[in-house]
Short mmCIF file of C-alpha atoms and ligand atoms in Angstrom, two decimals:
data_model
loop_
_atom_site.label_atom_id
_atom_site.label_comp_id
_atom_site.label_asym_id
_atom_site.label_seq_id
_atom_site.Cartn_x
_atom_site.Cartn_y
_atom_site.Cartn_z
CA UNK Y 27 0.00 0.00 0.00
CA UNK Y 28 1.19 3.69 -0.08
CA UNK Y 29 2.95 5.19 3.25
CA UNK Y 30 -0.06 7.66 3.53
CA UNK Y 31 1.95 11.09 6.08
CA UNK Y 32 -0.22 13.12 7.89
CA UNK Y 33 0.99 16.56 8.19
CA UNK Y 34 0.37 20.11 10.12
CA UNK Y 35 0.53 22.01 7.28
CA UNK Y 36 1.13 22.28 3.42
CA UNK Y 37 4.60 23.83 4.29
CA UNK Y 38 5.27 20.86 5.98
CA UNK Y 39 4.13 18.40 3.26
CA UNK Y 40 6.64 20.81 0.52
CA UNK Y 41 9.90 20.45 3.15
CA UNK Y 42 9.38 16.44 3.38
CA UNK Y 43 8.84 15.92 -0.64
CA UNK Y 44 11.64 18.10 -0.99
CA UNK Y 45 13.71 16.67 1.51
CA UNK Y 46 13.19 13.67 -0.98
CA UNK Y 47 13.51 15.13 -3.60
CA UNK Y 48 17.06 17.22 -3.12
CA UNK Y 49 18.42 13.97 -1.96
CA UNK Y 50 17.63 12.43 -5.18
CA UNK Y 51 19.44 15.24 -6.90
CA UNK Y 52 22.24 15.27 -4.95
CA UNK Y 53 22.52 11.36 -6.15
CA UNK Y 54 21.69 11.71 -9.79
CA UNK Y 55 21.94 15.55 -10.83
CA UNK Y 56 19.83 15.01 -14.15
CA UNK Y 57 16.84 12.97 -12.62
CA UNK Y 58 13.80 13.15 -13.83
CA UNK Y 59 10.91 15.08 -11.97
CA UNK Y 60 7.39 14.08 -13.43
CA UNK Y 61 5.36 17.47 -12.80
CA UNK Y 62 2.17 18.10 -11.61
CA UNK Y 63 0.40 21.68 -12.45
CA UNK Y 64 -2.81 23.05 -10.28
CA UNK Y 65 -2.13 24.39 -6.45
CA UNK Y 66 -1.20 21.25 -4.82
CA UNK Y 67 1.92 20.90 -5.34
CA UNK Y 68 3.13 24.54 -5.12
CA UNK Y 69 4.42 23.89 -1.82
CA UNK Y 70 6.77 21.47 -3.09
CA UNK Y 71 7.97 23.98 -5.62
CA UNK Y 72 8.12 26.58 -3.32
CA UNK Y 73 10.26 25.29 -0.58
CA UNK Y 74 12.80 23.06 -3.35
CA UNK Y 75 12.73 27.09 -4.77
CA UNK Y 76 14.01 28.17 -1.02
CA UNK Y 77 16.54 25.61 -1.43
CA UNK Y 78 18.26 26.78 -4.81
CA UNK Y 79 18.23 30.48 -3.58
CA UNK Y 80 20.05 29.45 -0.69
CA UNK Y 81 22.38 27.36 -2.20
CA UNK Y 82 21.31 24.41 -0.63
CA UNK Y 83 20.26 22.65 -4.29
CA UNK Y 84 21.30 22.99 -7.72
CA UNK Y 85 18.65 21.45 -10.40
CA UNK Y 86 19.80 23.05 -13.21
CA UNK Y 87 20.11 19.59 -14.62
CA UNK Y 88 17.39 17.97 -13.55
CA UNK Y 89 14.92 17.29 -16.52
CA UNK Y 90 11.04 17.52 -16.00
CA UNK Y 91 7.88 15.86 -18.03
CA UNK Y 92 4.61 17.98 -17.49
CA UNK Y 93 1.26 15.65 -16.50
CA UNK Y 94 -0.97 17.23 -18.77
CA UNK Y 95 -2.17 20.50 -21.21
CA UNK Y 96 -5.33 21.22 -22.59
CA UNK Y 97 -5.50 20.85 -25.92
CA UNK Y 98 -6.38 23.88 -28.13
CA UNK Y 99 -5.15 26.56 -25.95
CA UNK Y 100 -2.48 29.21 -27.42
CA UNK Y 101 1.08 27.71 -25.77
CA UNK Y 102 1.76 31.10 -24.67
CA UNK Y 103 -1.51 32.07 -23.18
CA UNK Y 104 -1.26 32.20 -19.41
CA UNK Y 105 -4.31 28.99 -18.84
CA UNK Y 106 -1.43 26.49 -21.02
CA UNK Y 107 -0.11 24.60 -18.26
CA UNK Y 108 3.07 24.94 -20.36
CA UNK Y 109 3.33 28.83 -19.23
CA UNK Y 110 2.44 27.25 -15.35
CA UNK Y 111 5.36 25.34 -15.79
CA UNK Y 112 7.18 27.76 -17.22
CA UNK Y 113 6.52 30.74 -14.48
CA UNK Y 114 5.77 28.69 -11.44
CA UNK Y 115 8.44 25.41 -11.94
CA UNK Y 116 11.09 26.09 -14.43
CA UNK Y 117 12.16 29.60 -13.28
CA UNK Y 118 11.86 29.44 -9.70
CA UNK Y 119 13.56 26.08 -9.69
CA UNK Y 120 16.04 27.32 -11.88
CA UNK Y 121 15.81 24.09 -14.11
CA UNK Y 122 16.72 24.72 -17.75
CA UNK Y 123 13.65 25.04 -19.77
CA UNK Y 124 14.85 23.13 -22.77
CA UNK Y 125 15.47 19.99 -19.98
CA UNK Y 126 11.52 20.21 -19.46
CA UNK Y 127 8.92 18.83 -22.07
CA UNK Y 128 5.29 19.67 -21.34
CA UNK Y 129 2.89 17.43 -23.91
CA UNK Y 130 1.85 19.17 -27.04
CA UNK Y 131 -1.95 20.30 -27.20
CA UNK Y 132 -1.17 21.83 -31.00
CA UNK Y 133 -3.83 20.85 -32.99
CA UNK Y 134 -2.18 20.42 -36.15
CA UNK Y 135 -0.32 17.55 -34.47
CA UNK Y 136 -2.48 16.27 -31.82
CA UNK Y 137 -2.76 12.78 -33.49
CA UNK Y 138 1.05 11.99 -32.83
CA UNK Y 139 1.27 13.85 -29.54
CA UNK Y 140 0.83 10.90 -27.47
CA UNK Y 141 3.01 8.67 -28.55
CA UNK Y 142 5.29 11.41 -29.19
CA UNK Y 143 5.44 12.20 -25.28
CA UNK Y 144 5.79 8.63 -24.50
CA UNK Y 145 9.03 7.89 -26.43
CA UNK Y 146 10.24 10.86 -24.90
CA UNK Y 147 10.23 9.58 -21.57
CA UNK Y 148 11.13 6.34 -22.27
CA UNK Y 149 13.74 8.23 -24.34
CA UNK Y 150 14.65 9.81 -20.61
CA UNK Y 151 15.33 6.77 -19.26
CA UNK Y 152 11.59 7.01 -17.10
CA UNK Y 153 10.39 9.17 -14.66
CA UNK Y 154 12.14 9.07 -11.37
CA UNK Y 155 9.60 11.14 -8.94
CA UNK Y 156 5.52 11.63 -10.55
CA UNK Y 157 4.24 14.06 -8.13
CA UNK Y 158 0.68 14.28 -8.06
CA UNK Y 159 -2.32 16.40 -6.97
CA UNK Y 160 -5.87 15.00 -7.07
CA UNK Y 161 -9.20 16.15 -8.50
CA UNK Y 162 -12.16 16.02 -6.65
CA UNK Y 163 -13.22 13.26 -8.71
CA UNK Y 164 -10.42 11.24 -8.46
CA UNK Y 165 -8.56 12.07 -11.67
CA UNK Y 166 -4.97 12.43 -11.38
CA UNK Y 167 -3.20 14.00 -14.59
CA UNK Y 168 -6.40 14.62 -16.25
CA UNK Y 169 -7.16 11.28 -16.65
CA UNK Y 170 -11.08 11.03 -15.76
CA UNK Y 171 -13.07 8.45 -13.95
CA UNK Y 172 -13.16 5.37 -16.31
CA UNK Y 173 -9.69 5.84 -17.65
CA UNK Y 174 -7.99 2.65 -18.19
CA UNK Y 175 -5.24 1.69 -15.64
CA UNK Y 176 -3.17 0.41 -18.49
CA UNK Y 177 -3.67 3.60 -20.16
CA UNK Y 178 -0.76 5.98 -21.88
CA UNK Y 179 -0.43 9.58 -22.78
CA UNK Y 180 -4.03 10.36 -25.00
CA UNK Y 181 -6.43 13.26 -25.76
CA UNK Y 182 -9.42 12.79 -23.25
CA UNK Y 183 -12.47 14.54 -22.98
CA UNK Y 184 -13.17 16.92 -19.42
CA UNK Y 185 -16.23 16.12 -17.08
CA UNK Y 186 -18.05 19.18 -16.73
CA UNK Y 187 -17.01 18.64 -13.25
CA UNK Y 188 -13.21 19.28 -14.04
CA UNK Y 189 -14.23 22.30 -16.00
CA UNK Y 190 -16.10 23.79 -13.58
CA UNK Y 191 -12.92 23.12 -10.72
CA UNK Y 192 -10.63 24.56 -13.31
CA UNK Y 193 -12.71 27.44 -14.76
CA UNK Y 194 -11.19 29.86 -11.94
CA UNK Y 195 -8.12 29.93 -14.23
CA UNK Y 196 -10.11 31.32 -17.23
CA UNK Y 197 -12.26 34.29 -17.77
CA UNK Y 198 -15.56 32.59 -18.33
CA UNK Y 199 -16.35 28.75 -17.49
CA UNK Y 200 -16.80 28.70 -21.07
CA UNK Y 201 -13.44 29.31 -22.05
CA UNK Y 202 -12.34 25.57 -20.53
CA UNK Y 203 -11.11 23.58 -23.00
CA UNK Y 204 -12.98 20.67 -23.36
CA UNK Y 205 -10.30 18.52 -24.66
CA UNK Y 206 -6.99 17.92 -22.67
CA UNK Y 207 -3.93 15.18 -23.53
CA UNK Y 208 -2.59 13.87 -20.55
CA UNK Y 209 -0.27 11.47 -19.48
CA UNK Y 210 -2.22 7.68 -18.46
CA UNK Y 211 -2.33 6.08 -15.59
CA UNK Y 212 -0.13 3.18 -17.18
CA UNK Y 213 2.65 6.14 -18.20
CA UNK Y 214 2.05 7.19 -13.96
CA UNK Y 215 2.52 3.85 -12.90
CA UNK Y 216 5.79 3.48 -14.43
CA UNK Y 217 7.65 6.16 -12.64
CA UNK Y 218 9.67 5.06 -10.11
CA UNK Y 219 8.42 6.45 -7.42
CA UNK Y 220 4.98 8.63 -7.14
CA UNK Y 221 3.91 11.38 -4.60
CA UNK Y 222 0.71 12.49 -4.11
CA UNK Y 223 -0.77 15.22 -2.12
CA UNK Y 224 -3.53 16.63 -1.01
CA UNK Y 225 -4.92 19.52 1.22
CA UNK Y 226 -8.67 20.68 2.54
CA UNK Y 227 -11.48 19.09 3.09
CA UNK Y 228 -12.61 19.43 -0.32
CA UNK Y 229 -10.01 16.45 -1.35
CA UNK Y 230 -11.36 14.23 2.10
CA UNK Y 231 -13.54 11.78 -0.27
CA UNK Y 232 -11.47 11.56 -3.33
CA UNK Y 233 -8.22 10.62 -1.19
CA UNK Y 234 -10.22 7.80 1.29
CA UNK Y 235 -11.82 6.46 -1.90
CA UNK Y 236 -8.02 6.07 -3.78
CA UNK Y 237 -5.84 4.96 -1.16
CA UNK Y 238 -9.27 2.52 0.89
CA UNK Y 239 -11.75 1.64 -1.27
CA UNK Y 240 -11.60 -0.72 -4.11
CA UNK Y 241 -9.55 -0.87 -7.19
CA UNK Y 242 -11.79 1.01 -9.66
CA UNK Y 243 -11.42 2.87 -13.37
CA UNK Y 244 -14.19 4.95 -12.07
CA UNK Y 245 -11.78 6.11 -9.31
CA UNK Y 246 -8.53 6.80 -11.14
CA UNK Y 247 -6.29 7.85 -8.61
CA UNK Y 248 -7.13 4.17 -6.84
CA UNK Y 249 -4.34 3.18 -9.21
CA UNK Y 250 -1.78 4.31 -7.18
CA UNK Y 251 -2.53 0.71 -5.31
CA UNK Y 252 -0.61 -1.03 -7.83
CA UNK Y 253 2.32 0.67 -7.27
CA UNK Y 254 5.70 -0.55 -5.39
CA UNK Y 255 6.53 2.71 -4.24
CA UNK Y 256 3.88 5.93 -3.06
CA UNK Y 257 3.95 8.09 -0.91
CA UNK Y 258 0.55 10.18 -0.04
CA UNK Y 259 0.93 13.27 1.84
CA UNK Y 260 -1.64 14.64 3.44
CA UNK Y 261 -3.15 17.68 5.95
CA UNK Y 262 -5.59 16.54 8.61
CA UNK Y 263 -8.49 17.90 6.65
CA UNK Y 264 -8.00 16.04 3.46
CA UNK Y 265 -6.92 13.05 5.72
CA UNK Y 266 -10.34 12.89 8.17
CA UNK Y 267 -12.25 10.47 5.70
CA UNK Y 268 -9.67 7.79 6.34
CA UNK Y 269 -10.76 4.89 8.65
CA UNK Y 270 -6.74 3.80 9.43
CA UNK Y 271 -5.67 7.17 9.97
CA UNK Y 272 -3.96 6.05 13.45
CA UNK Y 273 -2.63 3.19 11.52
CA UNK Y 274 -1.06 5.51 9.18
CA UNK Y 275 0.50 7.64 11.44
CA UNK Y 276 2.02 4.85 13.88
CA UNK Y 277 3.94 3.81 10.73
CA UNK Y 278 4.80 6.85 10.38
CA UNK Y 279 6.25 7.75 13.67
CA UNK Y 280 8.39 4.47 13.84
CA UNK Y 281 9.57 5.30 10.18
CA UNK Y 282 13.21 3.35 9.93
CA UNK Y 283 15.54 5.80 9.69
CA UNK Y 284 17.36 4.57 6.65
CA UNK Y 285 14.45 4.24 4.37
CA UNK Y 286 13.84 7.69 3.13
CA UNK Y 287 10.59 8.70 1.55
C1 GLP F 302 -6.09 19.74 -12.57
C2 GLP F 302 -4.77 19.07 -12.95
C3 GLP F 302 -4.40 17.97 -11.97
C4 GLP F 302 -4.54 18.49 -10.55
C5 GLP F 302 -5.98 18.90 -10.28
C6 GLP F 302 -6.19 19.40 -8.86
O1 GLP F 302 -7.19 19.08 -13.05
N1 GLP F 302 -4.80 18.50 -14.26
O2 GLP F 302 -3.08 17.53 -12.23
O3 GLP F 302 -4.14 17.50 -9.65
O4 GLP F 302 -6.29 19.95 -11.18
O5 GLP F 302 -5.87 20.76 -8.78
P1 GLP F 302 -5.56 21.53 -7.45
O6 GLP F 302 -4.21 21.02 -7.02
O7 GLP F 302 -5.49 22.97 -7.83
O8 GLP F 302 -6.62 21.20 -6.48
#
């Protein structure tokens, strides 16, 4: 199962991944961070971004694959979760932009883009650390309740749902893509090692039903399951749904000190 972390805070939950994560870097200086967009994970980015100001971390060679980009959308408009990348990742990080690949929601070449993105990481050598936010449905990447578990980067079609979560980005709801290419839950399940977190009570249902209830397509993020290696951090909020909560944090408290994340 995943080592599920309860934490105080999101600040806290950004200072263990990147704990994690600037070991990894210290190890193997061009490892390869699988990228999450949406608030989540900004705490993550924001203390590793402490780090490289201070001198603690250098990632300039540390290469990066985007989750997901909606497909449709002007690269350089400010809702492409390229320009996230870009302005909240890439630059604060300091990573080199041409190290980081976000997948291509061009029209003109949408047909290839999938596969295209998929040699590329295998290209890569794989993804070392996928780290992952949720949606309140479950979908992780953009992949929607129902996506296959075998399932590899593809053009998928938004629940109303997702577009209504995401339309805060956008001047009108209407201006949500519909369409969005995302990495699958098969190309998640290959990385090496996946983090997931979550905050608020908003996420409470989504995370209990992923990490405790049964293996489902119509939960996506219930995927994580399969995997050898995941780590779920949570606050107490998004945590209170969980029925082994004391469980969870026993292990976590008697954590051998040689295991790392
Ligand atoms: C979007 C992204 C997901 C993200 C989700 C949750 O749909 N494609 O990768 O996990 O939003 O967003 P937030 O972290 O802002 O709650």
């Amino acid at each position: 199962m995943a080592e599920v972390v309860i934490v105080g805070s999101e600040a806290e939950a950004g200072e263990i991944v990147a704990d994690s994560i600037q070991e990894l870097v210290a190890q193997h200086p061009d490892a390869v961070l699988g990228l999450a967009t949406g608030s989540t994970p900004l705490s993550v980015y924001r203390a590793l971004a402490e780090r490289v100001r201070s001198g603690r971390a250098d990632l300039s060679a540390v290469r990066g694959f985007a989750l997901d980009e909606y497909v449709g959308i002007a690269p350089g408009s400010p809702q492409s979760y390229r320009t996230v990348i870009e302005t909240e990742v890439v630059g604060p990080l300091g990573l080199d932009p041409a190290r980081v690949q976000v997948p291509n929601g061009t029209l003109e070449t949408i047909r290839a883009a999938g596969a295209d993105y998929e040699r590329a990481i295998v290209a890569a050598g794989g993804i070392d650390v996928q780290i992952l936010g949720i949606g309140t449905d479950g979908h992780i990447g953009f992949n929607e309740p129902g996506s296959s578990f075998a399932s590899l980067t593809r053009v998928k079609t938004l629940t109303e749902q997702t577009r209504r979560d995401n339309a805060r980005f956008f001047d009108s709801p209407d201006d949500v893509p519909v369409h969005c290419i995302t990495q699958g839950l098969g190309t998640i399940l290959r990385a090496r090692h996946l983090v997931l977190l979550a905050f608020g009570a908003g996420k409470a249902d989504a995370i209990a039903a992923a990490i405790e209830g049964p293996l489902s397509a119509s939960n996506p993020a219930s995927a994580i399951q399969l995997h050898p290696h995941a780590t779920v951090v949570l606050d107490e909020a998004a945590a209170a749904a969980l029925s082994d909560r004391d469980y969870y944090r026993y292990a976590w408290a008697n954590k051998p000190e040689w295991q790392g994340l």
